[in-house]
Amino acid sequence: MKSLIAVLCLLSSSIALAQEPELTLGGPVTLERIPERMLRGPDLSSHSALIAAQNAAGDLTLDGATFTLSKPGEGARPVLLVVRKLELKNSTLITNGNHLVIYAHEIVGNNASRITAFDESATTAMDRPSGAAGAAAGKVDLFLTGRVAGPLFVDLSGQDGQHGVDGRPGAAGAKGPRGRNAKARWGLCRSGQGRGGNGENGGAGGRGGDAGAGGNGGLLTVTFYNTPVEVAELRYTLDGGDAGTPGKGGVGGPGGRGGPPGKNTSPCKQLDALFGLPPGHGSNGQSGANGENGKSAAAGSKGQFTASRVELPK
């Protein structure tokens, strides 16, 4: 009897070691909150070895969580996640273009959850300057020994390019100078008033900023180990990002107004009236040329999806 009890105790201990308890995370989640056992590469020498690795890692449930693999702009890197079951409950897993690799027996989603490349609502104009190209969505590899239950939504759309900034308006031309004043001496007109100087031409408008190209859609692969390919519950979007709009060229600056004639004196006024020679204002300057529009950019290319079955040794 004692031997039987010892065997049962040993068996229960082995089962406990083989199956880790479920881990549930909510709120903001980063890789630092994921236990090391879920970040180790699995043994792919056989199907049973892979199952054992998944069982040893245990279940991960994201409940009302936002799991961000890295901050935007930190650079793409591969991220490995090994679990028995990954369940998304009203949660979002954001890759930010990183290469995400998941080994799981089962992945469960719902209508309020998704795996997505980018969270555009969290991106500010400061993070992405005018005319910046959209980032590519990266790659997600799902390796399953069981099934996808769901629905499971995966959005690997490329990031949209930023719009180009409009060119600055041209500077206004300077006003023309006043003409020379009339001069008289001993009641005689020595020189009549001068015509006003011409206004300067307005400055050219600035060139519009180029549009940013759209980022490429991502690559989604699903591999089923020793089990039929079944992707009916998988919903995915792999569109390329839209290109930004090029900036418009700035409007040319207005020409300066012609300067007024110089001041007149009495004897000179009489001569002007006699000969009909009022000098008048200078000519207005011409408006500056409008700036060139920025260059257009291309939209990102559509991503690819593949699903396949692989047989591992038992």
Tab-separated table of C-alpha atoms in Angstrom:
chain	number	residue	atom	x	y	z
A	1	MET	CA	0.000	0.000	0.000
A	2	LYS	CA	2.822	2.403	0.904
A	3	SER	CA	4.452	1.676	-2.445
A	4	LEU	CA	1.205	2.472	-4.278
A	5	ILE	CA	0.831	5.752	-2.398
A	6	ALA	CA	4.411	6.685	-3.225
A	7	VAL	CA	3.841	5.974	-6.899
A	8	LEU	CA	0.645	8.043	-6.915
A	9	CYS	CA	2.414	10.939	-5.225
A	10	LEU	CA	5.240	10.778	-7.718
A	11	LEU	CA	2.765	10.633	-10.602
A	12	SER	CA	0.810	13.634	-9.337
A	13	SER	CA	4.052	15.578	-8.885
A	14	SER	CA	5.065	14.757	-12.450
A	15	ILE	CA	1.694	15.950	-13.771
A	16	ALA	CA	1.994	19.166	-11.786
A	17	LEU	CA	5.422	19.777	-13.260
A	18	ALA	CA	4.228	18.955	-16.754
A	19	GLN	CA	1.267	21.368	-16.634
A	20	GLU	CA	1.901	24.884	-15.354
A	21	PRO	CA	-1.076	26.833	-13.952
A	22	GLU	CA	-2.886	29.404	-16.030
A	23	LEU	CA	-1.507	32.959	-16.065
A	24	THR	CA	-4.004	35.794	-16.523
A	25	LEU	CA	-2.826	39.325	-17.284
A	26	GLY	CA	-4.798	42.545	-17.747
A	27	GLY	CA	-4.095	46.214	-18.373
A	28	PRO	CA	-0.829	47.267	-20.037
A	29	VAL	CA	1.373	44.227	-20.687
A	30	THR	CA	4.984	44.134	-21.866
A	31	LEU	CA	7.423	41.260	-22.309
A	32	GLU	CA	8.753	41.885	-18.802
A	33	ARG	CA	5.492	40.511	-17.380
A	34	ILE	CA	5.744	37.261	-19.344
A	35	PRO	CA	7.458	34.427	-17.404
A	36	GLU	CA	10.676	32.995	-18.763
A	37	ARG	CA	9.111	29.563	-19.316
A	38	MET	CA	6.893	31.088	-22.030
A	39	LEU	CA	9.797	32.735	-23.847
A	40	ARG	CA	12.014	29.678	-24.356
A	41	GLY	CA	12.263	28.001	-27.741
A	42	PRO	CA	10.465	24.619	-27.857
A	43	ASP	CA	11.915	21.217	-28.719
A	44	LEU	CA	10.843	20.441	-32.285
A	45	SER	CA	12.519	17.054	-32.514
A	46	SER	CA	9.140	15.296	-32.182
A	47	HIS	CA	5.434	16.004	-31.808
A	48	SER	CA	5.432	14.686	-28.234
A	49	ALA	CA	8.396	16.911	-27.320
A	50	LEU	CA	6.577	19.986	-28.641
A	51	ILE	CA	3.416	19.066	-26.703
A	52	ALA	CA	5.514	18.639	-23.567
A	53	ALA	CA	7.057	22.096	-24.063
A	54	GLN	CA	3.628	23.675	-24.485
A	55	ASN	CA	2.320	21.945	-21.367
A	56	ALA	CA	5.373	23.040	-19.401
A	57	ALA	CA	4.790	26.646	-20.444
A	58	GLY	CA	1.113	26.586	-19.398
A	59	ASP	CA	-1.848	28.748	-20.430
A	60	LEU	CA	-1.764	32.506	-20.978
A	61	THR	CA	-4.976	34.531	-20.850
A	62	LEU	CA	-5.039	38.215	-21.751
A	63	ASP	CA	-8.181	39.679	-20.171
A	64	GLY	CA	-8.818	43.352	-20.913
A	65	ALA	CA	-5.137	43.691	-21.744
A	66	THR	CA	-3.041	45.626	-24.239
A	67	PHE	CA	0.080	43.555	-24.864
A	68	THR	CA	2.708	45.676	-26.665
A	69	LEU	CA	5.825	43.875	-27.860
A	70	SER	CA	7.836	47.103	-28.149
A	71	LYS	CA	7.319	50.821	-28.427
A	72	PRO	CA	6.882	52.361	-31.899
A	73	GLY	CA	10.211	53.165	-33.507
A	74	GLU	CA	12.292	50.863	-31.302
A	75	GLY	CA	13.102	48.630	-34.261
A	76	ALA	CA	11.836	45.222	-35.281
A	77	ARG	CA	13.012	42.150	-33.408
A	78	PRO	CA	11.823	38.541	-33.227
A	79	VAL	CA	9.614	37.704	-30.240
A	80	LEU	CA	8.944	34.065	-29.320
A	81	LEU	CA	5.967	32.981	-27.235
A	82	VAL	CA	5.319	29.335	-26.226
A	83	VAL	CA	2.048	28.388	-24.463
A	84	ARG	CA	-0.384	25.525	-24.230
A	85	LYS	CA	-3.340	27.853	-24.788
A	86	LEU	CA	-3.358	31.555	-25.656
A	87	GLU	CA	-6.719	33.187	-25.000
A	88	LEU	CA	-7.559	36.799	-25.858
A	89	LYS	CA	-10.529	38.229	-23.952
A	90	ASN	CA	-11.302	41.811	-24.993
A	91	SER	CA	-7.585	42.298	-25.534
A	92	THR	CA	-5.167	43.590	-28.144
A	93	LEU	CA	-1.708	42.267	-28.947
A	94	ILE	CA	0.328	44.948	-30.760
A	95	THR	CA	3.480	43.875	-32.599
A	96	ASN	CA	4.647	47.304	-33.863
A	97	GLY	CA	6.239	45.543	-36.822
A	98	ASN	CA	8.127	42.949	-34.773
A	99	HIS	CA	8.325	39.335	-35.935
A	100	LEU	CA	5.965	37.472	-33.613
A	101	VAL	CA	6.282	33.684	-33.360
A	102	ILE	CA	3.717	31.751	-31.303
A	103	TYR	CA	3.819	28.028	-30.539
A	104	ALA	CA	0.505	26.956	-29.023
A	105	HIS	CA	-1.820	24.005	-28.846
A	106	GLU	CA	-4.792	26.332	-29.064
A	107	ILE	CA	-5.383	30.045	-29.720
A	108	VAL	CA	-8.761	31.444	-28.701
A	109	GLY	CA	-10.081	34.894	-29.613
A	110	ASN	CA	-13.355	36.819	-29.548
A	111	ASN	CA	-15.017	39.673	-31.423
A	112	ALA	CA	-13.437	42.289	-29.145
A	113	SER	CA	-9.852	41.022	-29.472
A	114	ARG	CA	-7.185	41.171	-32.134
A	115	ILE	CA	-3.550	40.774	-32.998
A	116	THR	CA	-2.507	43.923	-34.830
A	117	ALA	CA	0.647	45.433	-36.231
A	118	PHE	CA	-0.034	49.013	-35.164
A	119	ASP	CA	-2.261	51.008	-32.854
A	120	GLU	CA	-2.719	54.223	-34.837
A	121	SER	CA	-4.698	55.845	-32.007
A	122	ALA	CA	-1.513	55.876	-29.909
A	123	THR	CA	0.638	57.486	-32.615
A	124	THR	CA	1.093	61.242	-32.454
A	125	ALA	CA	2.364	63.686	-35.041
A	126	MET	CA	5.522	64.022	-32.945
A	127	ASP	CA	6.232	60.319	-33.285
A	128	ARG	CA	5.920	60.470	-37.067
A	129	PRO	CA	7.111	63.647	-38.791
A	130	SER	CA	5.552	65.111	-41.899
A	131	GLY	CA	6.282	63.074	-45.031
A	132	ALA	CA	7.506	60.006	-43.104
A	133	ALA	CA	6.986	56.636	-44.771
A	134	GLY	CA	4.661	54.176	-43.075
A	135	ALA	CA	6.287	51.179	-41.401
A	136	ALA	CA	5.862	47.664	-42.741
A	137	ALA	CA	3.579	45.428	-40.694
A	138	GLY	CA	6.166	42.693	-40.216
A	139	LYS	CA	5.490	38.992	-39.805
A	140	VAL	CA	3.407	36.750	-37.557
A	141	ASP	CA	3.997	32.979	-37.485
A	142	LEU	CA	1.506	30.749	-35.690
A	143	PHE	CA	2.562	27.135	-35.037
A	144	LEU	CA	-0.305	25.011	-33.723
A	145	THR	CA	-0.651	21.454	-32.476
A	146	GLY	CA	-4.395	21.970	-32.057
A	147	ARG	CA	-6.785	24.587	-33.377
A	148	VAL	CA	-7.761	28.221	-33.795
A	149	ALA	CA	-10.990	28.978	-31.940
A	150	GLY	CA	-12.601	32.257	-32.117
A	151	PRO	CA	-12.998	34.212	-34.105
A	152	LEU	CA	-9.354	35.295	-34.094
A	153	PHE	CA	-8.725	38.652	-35.798
A	154	VAL	CA	-5.277	39.457	-37.163
A	155	ASP	CA	-4.647	42.882	-38.731
A	156	LEU	CA	-1.243	43.167	-40.383
A	157	SER	CA	-2.014	46.236	-42.458
A	158	GLY	CA	0.930	48.439	-43.320
A	159	GLN	CA	1.114	51.832	-41.699
A	160	ASP	CA	-0.140	54.814	-43.703
A	161	GLY	CA	2.418	57.328	-44.936
A	162	GLN	CA	2.349	60.797	-43.464
A	163	HIS	CA	1.098	63.777	-45.433
A	164	GLY	CA	3.578	66.297	-46.810
A	165	VAL	CA	3.507	69.747	-45.270
A	166	ASP	CA	2.306	72.666	-47.400
A	167	GLY	CA	4.950	75.130	-48.578
A	168	ARG	CA	5.239	78.486	-46.900
A	169	PRO	CA	3.769	81.543	-48.667
A	170	GLY	CA	6.232	83.848	-50.379
A	171	ALA	CA	7.268	87.116	-48.767
A	172	ALA	CA	5.504	90.297	-49.834
A	173	GLY	CA	7.479	92.650	-52.071
A	174	ALA	CA	8.726	95.891	-50.566
A	175	LYS	CA	6.849	99.119	-51.296
A	176	GLY	CA	8.458	101.467	-53.850
A	177	PRO	CA	10.175	104.618	-52.529
A	178	ARG	CA	8.618	108.062	-52.730
A	179	GLY	CA	9.682	110.175	-55.739
A	180	ARG	CA	11.919	113.235	-55.357
A	181	ASN	CA	10.306	116.404	-54.177
A	182	ALA	CA	9.864	119.380	-56.482
A	183	LYS	CA	12.299	122.270	-56.006
A	184	ALA	CA	11.597	125.960	-56.537
A	185	ARG	CA	13.783	129.041	-56.110
A	186	TRP	CA	12.901	132.708	-56.335
A	187	GLY	CA	9.410	131.806	-57.482
A	188	LEU	CA	10.633	129.603	-60.307
A	189	CYS	CA	10.317	125.814	-60.601
A	190	ARG	CA	13.827	124.387	-60.666
A	191	SER	CA	12.806	120.657	-60.893
A	192	GLY	CA	9.448	118.975	-60.855
A	193	GLN	CA	8.344	116.290	-58.456
A	194	GLY	CA	9.604	112.816	-59.281
A	195	ARG	CA	7.590	109.730	-60.047
A	196	GLY	CA	7.329	107.148	-57.262
A	197	GLY	CA	9.613	104.131	-57.372
A	198	ASN	CA	8.339	100.752	-58.503
A	199	GLY	CA	7.359	98.170	-55.904
A	200	GLU	CA	9.496	95.043	-55.633
A	201	ASN	CA	8.245	91.682	-56.849
A	202	GLY	CA	6.841	89.258	-54.298
A	203	GLY	CA	8.906	86.260	-53.186
A	204	ALA	CA	8.297	82.767	-54.555
A	205	GLY	CA	6.206	80.353	-52.491
A	206	GLY	CA	7.941	77.462	-50.744
A	207	ARG	CA	7.950	73.932	-52.152
A	208	GLY	CA	5.402	71.510	-50.695
A	209	GLY	CA	6.690	68.527	-48.728
A	210	ASP	CA	6.793	65.094	-50.338
A	211	ALA	CA	4.212	62.497	-49.324
A	212	GLY	CA	5.256	59.481	-47.280
A	213	ALA	CA	4.956	56.036	-48.886
A	214	GLY	CA	2.601	53.491	-47.355
A	215	GLY	CA	4.092	50.574	-45.424
A	216	ASN	CA	3.831	47.046	-46.820
A	217	GLY	CA	1.231	44.650	-45.501
A	218	GLY	CA	2.475	41.832	-43.302
A	219	LEU	CA	3.146	38.140	-43.749
A	220	LEU	CA	0.897	35.760	-41.826
A	221	THR	CA	1.747	32.054	-41.748
A	222	VAL	CA	-0.118	29.327	-39.883
A	223	THR	CA	1.480	25.901	-39.542
A	224	PHE	CA	-0.425	22.931	-38.120
A	225	TYR	CA	1.721	20.160	-36.658
A	226	ASN	CA	0.218	16.675	-37.119
A	227	THR	CA	-3.299	18.055	-37.333
A	228	PRO	CA	-5.553	19.119	-40.241
A	229	VAL	CA	-5.360	22.679	-41.547
A	230	GLU	CA	-8.404	24.549	-40.244
A	231	VAL	CA	-8.515	28.340	-40.537
A	232	ALA	CA	-12.273	28.950	-40.662
A	233	GLU	CA	-12.135	30.966	-37.419
A	234	LEU	CA	-9.219	33.099	-38.593
A	235	ARG	CA	-10.013	36.600	-39.895
A	236	TYR	CA	-7.097	38.543	-41.298
A	237	THR	CA	-6.306	41.814	-43.077
A	238	LEU	CA	-2.996	42.279	-44.880
A	239	ASP	CA	-3.534	45.510	-46.820
A	240	GLY	CA	-0.703	47.859	-47.688
A	241	GLY	CA	-0.767	51.269	-46.056
A	242	ASP	CA	-2.064	54.264	-47.990
A	243	ALA	CA	0.404	56.845	-49.209
A	244	GLY	CA	0.230	60.306	-47.694
A	245	THR	CA	-0.918	63.359	-49.623
A	246	PRO	CA	1.842	65.602	-51.009
A	247	GLY	CA	1.979	69.126	-49.646
A	248	LYS	CA	0.795	72.008	-51.817
A	249	GLY	CA	3.239	74.613	-52.992
A	250	GLY	CA	3.092	77.898	-51.121
A	251	VAL	CA	1.324	80.865	-52.699
A	252	GLY	CA	3.644	83.501	-54.159
A	253	GLY	CA	3.950	86.689	-52.161
A	254	PRO	CA	2.107	89.818	-53.373
A	255	GLY	CA	4.070	92.487	-55.220
A	256	GLY	CA	4.917	95.679	-53.379
A	257	ARG	CA	2.851	98.783	-54.075
A	258	GLY	CA	4.391	101.523	-56.193
A	259	GLY	CA	5.788	104.468	-54.266
A	260	PRO	CA	3.969	107.829	-54.280
A	261	PRO	CA	5.302	110.835	-56.196
A	262	GLY	CA	7.371	113.405	-54.399
A	263	LYS	CA	5.905	116.511	-52.840
A	264	ASN	CA	5.097	119.353	-55.160
A	265	THR	CA	5.452	123.112	-54.757
A	266	SER	CA	3.340	125.950	-56.135
A	267	PRO	CA	5.307	127.042	-59.237
A	268	CYS	CA	5.881	123.447	-60.261
A	269	LYS	CA	2.215	122.618	-59.811
A	270	GLN	CA	1.341	125.330	-62.350
A	271	LEU	CA	3.757	123.859	-64.891
A	272	ASP	CA	2.323	120.387	-64.365
A	273	ALA	CA	-1.172	121.730	-64.932
A	274	LEU	CA	-0.050	123.630	-68.035
A	275	PHE	CA	1.709	120.718	-69.723
A	276	GLY	CA	-0.367	117.874	-68.227
A	277	LEU	CA	2.619	116.080	-66.760
A	278	PRO	CA	1.602	114.688	-63.343
A	279	PRO	CA	4.337	112.172	-62.411
A	280	GLY	CA	2.081	109.703	-60.579
A	281	HIS	CA	2.870	106.576	-58.500
A	282	GLY	CA	5.402	103.922	-59.337
A	283	SER	CA	4.242	100.580	-60.746
A	284	ASN	CA	3.241	97.801	-58.403
A	285	GLY	CA	5.573	94.801	-58.227
A	286	GLN	CA	4.534	91.435	-59.666
A	287	SER	CA	3.309	88.603	-57.474
A	288	GLY	CA	5.850	85.893	-56.758
A	289	ALA	CA	5.597	82.465	-58.393
A	290	ASN	CA	3.710	79.747	-56.549
A	291	GLY	CA	5.887	77.012	-55.085
A	292	GLU	CA	6.000	73.492	-56.526
A	293	ASN	CA	3.783	70.804	-55.054
A	294	GLY	CA	5.500	67.957	-53.207
A	295	LYS	CA	6.017	64.595	-54.889
A	296	SER	CA	3.481	61.781	-54.630
A	297	ALA	CA	4.400	58.400	-53.121
A	298	ALA	CA	3.307	54.803	-53.633
A	299	ALA	CA	0.961	52.830	-51.418
A	300	GLY	CA	2.342	49.781	-49.623
A	301	SER	CA	2.037	46.347	-51.215
A	302	LYS	CA	-0.457	43.793	-49.964
A	303	GLY	CA	0.844	41.118	-47.601
A	304	GLN	CA	0.596	37.333	-47.926
A	305	PHE	CA	-1.104	34.524	-46.034
A	306	THR	CA	-0.106	30.861	-46.057
A	307	ALA	CA	-1.409	27.863	-44.134
A	308	SER	CA	0.176	24.429	-44.176
A	309	ARG	CA	0.487	21.099	-42.345
A	310	VAL	CA	3.771	19.651	-41.165
A	311	GLU	CA	4.282	16.123	-39.831
A	312	LEU	CA	6.680	15.836	-36.921
A	313	PRO	CA	7.943	12.438	-35.722
A	314	LYS	CA	5.730	11.141	-32.932
